[in-house]
Amino acid sequence: MTRGAVVEFKNVSKHYGNVAAVAGCDLRVEAGEFFTLLGPSGSGKTTLLNMLAGFIEPGGGAILIDGVDVTSIPTEKRNIGMVFQNYSLFPHMNVAQNVAFPLKMRSADKATIRGRVDSALELVGLAALRDRMPNQLSGGQRQRVAIARAIVFEPKVLLMDEPLGALDLKLRERMQMEIRHYRDQIGCTVIYVTHDQGEALTLSDRIMIMNEGRPVQVGNPETIYDRPASRFAAEFIGETNILTLASKPGAGWAIEELGVPFPGPASAASGKGVLLSVRPEKIMRADAAGGGSGPAVRFEAIIAEIIFSGDIHRYTARCAGGKTVSFKEHRTGSGTALKPGDKVALAFQAEAAVPLQEA
């Protein structure tokens, strides 16, 4: 089993003219970790990955792999595997030849090549297709070949740049689980780039959200989702309701958009106009809102829109002040579905309202 390497970025930056593609990034990825760079197009995540791969030279800072500064070392000497979205298979080579290519470039002997190709194809479930040409494979099979080629020389670090973006939803979901399995089998460090929030939450040990070349938040999936640090993080990962918590003279704190008091502790807010993030699944009908460890925020609203999503109903409800909030209900069969125009009493636990750093 390959032992993964520690990867470090120390004040790494890259500018194109006056635009900072990456602005002073400090990051440590632990050996064997599955680490995801998540953000919208232009956030700097692929630039960061390409600097680690050696395809782009940093404008400043240093990149280390297992404590060795590789900033000026050529790509082929960094012991890094790479998987792209477009597979990049050689069309004139069969599956086994494509997978063997990195070993031949490293002048491995025939016995080593044969053994490692067999092992890599067995791992990705393509041993029976070793003689097929790329145009005879499905999209999922071609991506498995690309993964086998990237791991056949036993890299310490595997970089994956939107590797599932060209696949349909069902195949993408299946491949997510397979990628985790491959990582567990070979033990290497994986640094994964995606703009798909669900993919990041499913795959990652830790996630770094990026925006405009800068890290926004780093943490495990549960922390990133449950305790977003900023409005950008809250809105980029999953769905959320952004509400304003304001101080009312002589009346404590109130949620402006709902026109109701906020029963949480004053320490939850640091000043006037603090924003709160409340996930839609945390809002429910008031008669079902018990079970929390603290007080609840209760308010009334009128159902404006319903989206049927198979296992859940997604509701948009308009509050007294004109603000709309979103909430979800699982279709368990035990309750009556709401209809547009229905007046409903809603509630959420005060502890579910997460204060955001950005006002």
Short mmCIF file of C-alpha atoms in Angstrom, two decimals:
data_model
loop_
_atom_site.label_atom_id
_atom_site.label_comp_id
_atom_site.label_asym_id
_atom_site.label_seq_id
_atom_site.Cartn_x
_atom_site.Cartn_y
_atom_site.Cartn_z
CA MET A 1 0.00 0.00 0.00
CA THR A 2 1.30 3.43 -0.94
CA ARG A 3 1.87 5.74 1.99
CA GLY A 4 0.49 9.20 1.36
CA ALA A 5 2.58 12.33 1.68
CA VAL A 6 2.05 15.52 3.67
CA VAL A 7 1.43 18.45 1.30
CA GLU A 8 2.05 22.03 2.40
CA PHE A 9 1.39 25.38 0.78
CA LYS A 10 3.28 28.22 2.44
CA ASN A 11 2.06 31.69 1.48
CA VAL A 12 1.58 30.51 -2.12
CA SER A 13 0.27 33.10 -4.56
CA LYS A 14 -0.31 33.52 -8.28
CA HIS A 15 -1.30 36.71 -10.09
CA TYR A 16 -2.33 37.30 -13.67
CA GLY A 17 -1.82 41.00 -14.15
CA ASN A 18 -3.65 42.71 -11.31
CA VAL A 19 -5.89 39.69 -10.67
CA ALA A 20 -4.98 37.35 -7.80
CA ALA A 21 -5.79 33.81 -8.95
CA VAL A 22 -4.43 32.61 -5.59
CA ALA A 23 -3.64 35.10 -2.83
CA GLY A 24 -1.28 33.99 -0.07
CA CYS A 25 -2.55 30.46 0.60
CA ASP A 26 -1.31 28.64 3.71
CA LEU A 27 -2.49 25.04 3.90
CA ARG A 28 -1.37 21.66 5.25
CA VAL A 29 -2.88 18.43 3.92
CA GLU A 30 -2.08 15.39 6.06
CA ALA A 31 -0.69 12.13 4.71
CA GLY A 32 -3.47 9.88 3.41
CA GLU A 33 -6.10 12.60 3.72
CA PHE A 34 -8.86 13.11 1.15
CA PHE A 35 -8.84 16.89 0.85
CA THR A 36 -11.21 18.80 -1.44
CA LEU A 37 -10.79 22.27 -2.91
CA LEU A 38 -14.32 23.58 -3.40
CA GLY A 39 -15.47 26.82 -4.98
CA PRO A 40 -17.09 28.49 -7.98
CA SER A 41 -15.38 28.94 -11.33
CA GLY A 42 -12.49 31.38 -11.02
CA SER A 43 -12.05 30.83 -7.27
CA GLY A 44 -8.45 29.62 -7.65
CA LYS A 45 -8.89 25.94 -6.84
CA THR A 46 -7.58 24.58 -10.17
CA THR A 47 -4.73 27.11 -10.17
CA LEU A 48 -3.70 25.84 -6.73
CA LEU A 49 -3.86 22.23 -7.96
CA ASN A 50 -1.84 23.02 -11.09
CA MET A 51 0.86 24.72 -9.02
CA LEU A 52 1.13 21.59 -6.88
CA ALA A 53 1.34 19.46 -10.03
CA GLY A 54 4.09 21.68 -11.44
CA PHE A 55 2.08 22.84 -14.46
CA ILE A 56 2.08 26.45 -13.24
CA GLU A 57 4.91 28.22 -11.45
CA PRO A 58 3.84 30.06 -8.27
CA GLY A 59 4.34 33.80 -8.16
CA GLY A 60 5.41 33.53 -4.53
CA GLY A 61 5.64 31.15 -1.61
CA ALA A 62 6.69 27.50 -1.41
CA ILE A 63 5.10 24.08 -1.99
CA LEU A 64 6.39 21.13 0.05
CA ILE A 65 5.75 17.40 -0.25
CA ASP A 66 6.84 15.43 2.83
CA GLY A 67 8.93 18.40 3.89
CA VAL A 68 10.77 18.70 0.56
CA ASP A 69 10.43 21.98 -1.31
CA VAL A 70 9.20 21.00 -4.79
CA THR A 71 8.39 24.51 -6.00
CA SER A 72 11.11 24.39 -8.65
CA ILE A 73 11.14 20.61 -9.24
CA PRO A 74 9.78 19.40 -12.63
CA THR A 75 6.37 17.72 -12.72
CA GLU A 76 7.74 14.27 -13.57
CA LYS A 77 9.93 14.23 -10.46
CA ARG A 78 7.20 15.05 -7.94
CA ASN A 79 5.70 11.52 -7.72
CA ILE A 80 2.19 12.90 -8.31
CA GLY A 81 -0.68 11.18 -10.14
CA MET A 82 -3.26 13.28 -11.99
CA VAL A 83 -6.81 12.56 -13.16
CA PHE A 84 -8.59 15.04 -15.41
CA GLN A 85 -12.25 15.51 -16.34
CA ASN A 86 -11.64 14.67 -20.01
CA TYR A 87 -9.80 11.37 -19.28
CA SER A 88 -6.89 12.22 -21.68
CA LEU A 89 -6.47 8.61 -22.82
CA PHE A 90 -4.33 7.78 -25.85
CA PRO A 91 -6.84 6.70 -28.54
CA HIS A 92 -4.30 4.46 -30.37
CA MET A 93 -3.48 2.46 -27.21
CA ASN A 94 -5.62 -0.21 -25.60
CA VAL A 95 -6.56 -0.16 -21.92
CA ALA A 96 -3.48 -2.01 -20.69
CA GLN A 97 -1.15 0.12 -22.81
CA ASN A 98 -2.70 3.33 -21.52
CA VAL A 99 -2.28 2.20 -17.93
CA ALA A 100 1.30 1.04 -18.58
CA PHE A 101 2.40 4.33 -20.14
CA PRO A 102 3.59 6.09 -16.92
CA LEU A 103 5.69 3.04 -16.01
CA LYS A 104 7.30 2.91 -19.44
CA MET A 105 8.15 6.60 -19.15
CA ARG A 106 9.91 5.72 -15.88
CA SER A 107 11.81 2.88 -17.61
CA ALA A 108 10.26 0.15 -15.46
CA ASP A 109 11.06 -3.43 -16.50
CA LYS A 110 8.49 -5.62 -18.25
CA ALA A 111 7.73 -7.78 -15.22
CA THR A 112 7.10 -4.75 -13.01
CA ILE A 113 4.90 -3.19 -15.68
CA ARG A 114 2.85 -6.33 -16.12
CA GLY A 115 2.36 -6.84 -12.38
CA ARG A 116 1.42 -3.25 -11.61
CA VAL A 117 -0.91 -2.92 -14.61
CA ASP A 118 -2.68 -6.13 -13.58
CA SER A 119 -3.07 -4.84 -10.01
CA ALA A 120 -4.34 -1.42 -11.09
CA LEU A 121 -6.87 -2.89 -13.51
CA GLU A 122 -8.04 -5.36 -10.88
CA LEU A 123 -8.54 -2.51 -8.42
CA VAL A 124 -10.74 -0.52 -10.82
CA GLY A 125 -12.61 -3.60 -12.05
CA LEU A 126 -11.35 -3.57 -15.64
CA ALA A 127 -9.08 -6.64 -15.76
CA ALA A 128 -11.36 -8.27 -18.35
CA LEU A 129 -11.21 -5.21 -20.62
CA ARG A 130 -7.43 -4.83 -20.82
CA ASP A 131 -7.40 -5.26 -24.62
CA ARG A 132 -10.26 -2.85 -25.37
CA MET A 133 -9.61 0.45 -27.13
CA PRO A 134 -10.82 3.70 -25.48
CA ASN A 135 -13.58 4.18 -28.09
CA GLN A 136 -15.01 0.80 -27.07
CA LEU A 137 -15.53 1.91 -23.46
CA SER A 138 -18.31 3.79 -21.67
CA GLY A 139 -17.61 7.11 -19.96
CA GLY A 140 -17.38 5.45 -16.57
CA GLN A 141 -14.98 2.80 -17.88
CA ARG A 142 -12.75 5.43 -19.48
CA GLN A 143 -12.59 7.30 -16.18
CA ARG A 144 -11.60 4.09 -14.41
CA VAL A 145 -8.78 3.64 -16.92
CA ALA A 146 -7.63 7.20 -16.20
CA ILE A 147 -7.63 6.47 -12.47
CA ALA A 148 -5.71 3.20 -12.99
CA ARG A 149 -3.11 5.05 -15.07
CA ALA A 150 -2.75 7.72 -12.37
CA ILE A 151 -2.13 5.21 -9.56
CA VAL A 152 -0.17 2.49 -11.38
CA PHE A 153 3.22 4.01 -10.50
CA GLU A 154 2.18 4.26 -6.81
CA PRO A 155 2.23 8.03 -6.35
CA LYS A 156 2.23 9.49 -2.87
CA VAL A 157 -0.17 12.21 -3.97
CA LEU A 158 -3.13 11.87 -6.34
CA LEU A 159 -4.63 15.04 -7.83
CA MET A 160 -8.14 14.95 -9.30
CA ASP A 161 -9.51 17.92 -11.24
CA GLU A 162 -13.31 17.67 -11.70
CA PRO A 163 -12.90 13.98 -12.63
CA LEU A 164 -16.63 13.17 -12.61
CA GLY A 165 -17.94 16.32 -14.31
CA ALA A 166 -18.60 14.59 -17.66
CA LEU A 167 -20.63 11.71 -16.18
CA ASP A 168 -24.38 11.45 -15.69
CA LEU A 169 -25.82 11.76 -12.18
CA LYS A 170 -26.24 8.04 -11.34
CA LEU A 171 -22.80 7.12 -12.64
CA ARG A 172 -21.24 10.12 -10.88
CA GLU A 173 -22.72 9.02 -7.56
CA ARG A 174 -21.45 5.47 -8.04
CA MET A 175 -17.99 6.69 -9.02
CA GLN A 176 -17.80 8.83 -5.89
CA MET A 177 -17.98 5.73 -3.74
CA GLU A 178 -15.48 3.93 -5.96
CA ILE A 179 -12.96 6.79 -5.67
CA ARG A 180 -13.14 6.60 -1.88
CA HIS A 181 -12.58 2.84 -2.15
CA TYR A 182 -9.53 3.32 -4.37
CA ARG A 183 -8.04 5.82 -1.93
CA ASP A 184 -8.59 3.45 0.98
CA GLN A 185 -6.91 0.64 -0.95
CA ILE A 186 -3.80 2.53 -2.07
CA GLY A 187 -3.48 4.87 0.93
CA CYS A 188 -2.26 7.92 -0.97
CA THR A 189 -3.07 11.56 -0.25
CA VAL A 190 -5.87 12.80 -2.52
CA ILE A 191 -6.40 16.46 -3.37
CA TYR A 192 -9.65 16.82 -5.25
CA VAL A 193 -11.07 19.83 -7.11
CA THR A 194 -14.80 20.30 -7.62
CA HIS A 195 -17.52 22.93 -7.70
CA ASP A 196 -20.10 20.30 -6.72
CA GLN A 197 -20.95 20.78 -3.05
CA GLY A 198 -22.63 17.39 -2.68
CA GLU A 199 -19.60 15.65 -4.12
CA ALA A 200 -17.33 17.49 -1.68
CA LEU A 201 -19.48 16.55 1.32
CA THR A 202 -19.65 12.90 0.23
CA LEU A 203 -15.96 12.34 -0.51
CA SER A 204 -13.91 14.52 1.77
CA ASP A 205 -12.11 14.16 5.07
CA ARG A 206 -11.72 17.94 4.95
CA ILE A 207 -12.83 20.71 2.62
CA MET A 208 -11.41 24.14 1.82
CA ILE A 209 -13.95 26.54 0.34
CA MET A 210 -12.29 29.10 -1.92
CA ASN A 211 -13.52 32.36 -3.40
CA GLU A 212 -11.65 34.96 -5.43
CA GLY A 213 -8.32 33.27 -4.82
CA ARG A 214 -8.63 33.08 -1.04
CA PRO A 215 -9.57 30.37 1.46
CA VAL A 216 -12.99 31.07 2.97
CA GLN A 217 -13.22 28.17 5.42
CA VAL A 218 -11.42 24.90 6.12
CA GLY A 219 -12.97 22.04 8.07
CA ASN A 220 -14.52 18.60 7.98
CA PRO A 221 -17.80 18.25 6.03
CA GLU A 222 -19.99 18.33 9.15
CA THR A 223 -18.39 21.54 10.44
CA ILE A 224 -18.46 23.23 7.03
CA TYR A 225 -22.17 22.45 6.67
CA ASP A 226 -23.38 22.90 10.24
CA ARG A 227 -21.19 25.85 11.28
CA PRO A 228 -20.47 27.99 8.19
CA ALA A 229 -18.13 30.85 9.00
CA SER A 230 -19.47 33.39 6.52
CA ARG A 231 -22.44 34.19 4.35
CA PHE A 232 -20.56 32.95 1.29
CA ALA A 233 -19.81 29.59 2.93
CA ALA A 234 -23.40 29.21 4.17
CA GLU A 235 -24.91 29.94 0.76
CA PHE A 236 -22.36 27.98 -1.27
CA ILE A 237 -22.70 24.75 0.71
CA GLY A 238 -26.26 23.48 0.61
CA GLU A 239 -29.33 25.65 1.01
CA THR A 240 -29.86 28.17 3.77
CA ASN A 241 -32.06 31.00 5.00
CA ILE A 242 -30.18 34.20 5.80
CA LEU A 243 -31.89 36.19 8.55
CA THR A 244 -30.90 39.42 10.31
CA LEU A 245 -30.55 39.55 14.08
CA ALA A 246 -30.92 43.09 15.43
CA SER A 247 -30.95 44.70 18.85
CA LYS A 248 -34.29 46.18 19.90
CA PRO A 249 -33.96 48.81 22.68
CA GLY A 250 -35.44 47.41 25.86
CA ALA A 251 -36.55 44.25 24.07
CA GLY A 252 -33.34 42.26 23.59
CA TRP A 253 -32.72 40.64 20.21
CA ALA A 254 -35.21 40.10 17.39
CA ILE A 255 -35.13 38.58 13.91
CA GLU A 256 -36.04 41.47 11.66
CA GLU A 257 -37.49 39.54 8.72
CA LEU A 258 -39.74 37.42 10.92
CA GLY A 259 -40.73 40.18 13.35
CA VAL A 260 -40.27 37.88 16.35
CA PRO A 261 -37.92 37.86 19.36
CA PHE A 262 -34.78 35.77 19.28
CA PRO A 263 -34.68 33.71 22.49
CA GLY A 264 -31.06 32.66 22.16
CA PRO A 265 -28.29 34.10 24.34
CA ALA A 266 -27.03 37.59 23.58
CA SER A 267 -23.56 36.10 23.14
CA ALA A 268 -24.79 34.65 19.87
CA ALA A 269 -24.61 38.14 18.39
CA SER A 270 -21.70 40.54 18.42
CA GLY A 271 -23.47 43.68 17.30
CA LYS A 272 -26.35 45.23 15.40
CA GLY A 273 -27.27 43.64 12.11
CA VAL A 274 -25.66 40.23 12.69
CA LEU A 275 -26.62 37.64 10.09
CA LEU A 276 -27.92 34.18 10.97
CA SER A 277 -27.89 31.06 8.82
CA VAL A 278 -30.76 28.61 9.32
CA ARG A 279 -30.79 25.47 7.17
CA PRO A 280 -34.20 24.58 5.63
CA GLU A 281 -34.27 21.18 7.32
CA LYS A 282 -34.05 22.93 10.71
CA ILE A 283 -37.38 24.71 10.15
CA MET A 284 -40.52 22.67 10.76
CA ARG A 285 -44.16 22.99 11.69
CA ALA A 286 -44.42 24.44 15.19
CA ASP A 287 -46.24 21.44 16.61
CA ALA A 288 -43.28 19.22 15.65
CA ALA A 289 -40.47 21.54 16.72
CA GLY A 290 -39.69 20.02 20.10
CA GLY A 291 -36.66 18.00 21.04
CA GLY A 292 -34.02 20.73 21.07
CA SER A 293 -31.90 21.62 24.06
CA GLY A 294 -33.05 25.24 24.15
CA PRO A 295 -35.87 27.63 23.26
CA ALA A 296 -37.45 27.83 19.83
CA VAL A 297 -38.13 30.70 17.43
CA ARG A 298 -41.79 30.60 16.39
CA PHE A 299 -43.44 32.52 13.56
CA GLU A 300 -46.30 32.34 11.07
CA ALA A 301 -46.10 32.25 7.30
CA ILE A 302 -48.14 31.52 4.19
CA ILE A 303 -47.08 28.80 1.76
CA ALA A 304 -46.08 30.40 -1.55
CA GLU A 305 -44.48 27.56 -3.51
CA ILE A 306 -44.03 23.81 -3.32
CA ILE A 307 -41.38 21.71 -5.09
CA PHE A 308 -41.82 17.95 -5.17
CA SER A 309 -38.45 16.18 -4.94
CA GLY A 310 -39.47 12.56 -4.52
CA ASP A 311 -38.69 11.85 -0.88
CA ILE A 312 -39.28 15.43 0.31
CA HIS A 313 -41.44 18.49 -0.26
CA ARG A 314 -39.53 21.77 -0.47
CA TYR A 315 -41.66 24.70 0.65
CA THR A 316 -41.20 28.42 0.20
CA ALA A 317 -43.24 30.39 2.74
CA ARG A 318 -43.83 34.14 2.92
CA CYS A 319 -43.58 35.76 6.34
CA ALA A 320 -45.44 38.81 7.64
CA GLY A 321 -42.68 41.25 6.67
CA GLY A 322 -42.47 39.93 3.11
CA LYS A 323 -39.40 37.77 3.69
CA THR A 324 -39.55 34.24 2.27
CA VAL A 325 -38.05 31.25 4.03
CA SER A 326 -37.49 27.74 2.75
CA PHE A 327 -38.09 24.54 4.67
CA LYS A 328 -38.32 20.82 3.91
CA GLU A 329 -40.55 17.97 4.99
CA HIS A 330 -39.89 14.29 4.39
CA ARG A 331 -42.79 12.41 2.83
CA THR A 332 -43.32 9.86 5.58
CA GLY A 333 -47.02 9.36 4.85
CA SER A 334 -47.98 10.32 8.39
CA GLY A 335 -48.65 14.02 7.77
CA THR A 336 -50.78 16.15 5.48
CA ALA A 337 -48.93 17.99 2.73
CA LEU A 338 -49.33 21.75 2.67
CA LYS A 339 -50.82 23.67 -0.26
CA PRO A 340 -50.11 27.13 -1.68
CA GLY A 341 -52.03 29.69 0.35
CA ASP A 342 -52.06 27.61 3.54
CA LYS A 343 -51.23 29.52 6.71
CA VAL A 344 -48.77 27.60 8.83
CA ALA A 345 -47.06 28.06 12.19
CA LEU A 346 -43.34 27.33 11.86
CA ALA A 347 -40.47 27.08 14.31
CA PHE A 348 -36.78 26.30 14.63
CA GLN A 349 -34.53 25.81 17.62
CA ALA A 350 -32.53 28.93 18.49
CA GLU A 351 -29.41 26.75 18.61
CA ALA A 352 -29.92 25.99 14.88
CA ALA A 353 -29.37 29.66 13.96
CA VAL A 354 -25.65 30.05 13.20
CA PRO A 355 -24.19 33.58 13.50
CA LEU A 356 -22.07 34.50 10.50
CA GLN A 357 -18.87 36.50 10.52
CA GLU A 358 -19.93 38.67 7.60
CA ALA A 359 -22.76 41.18 8.22
#
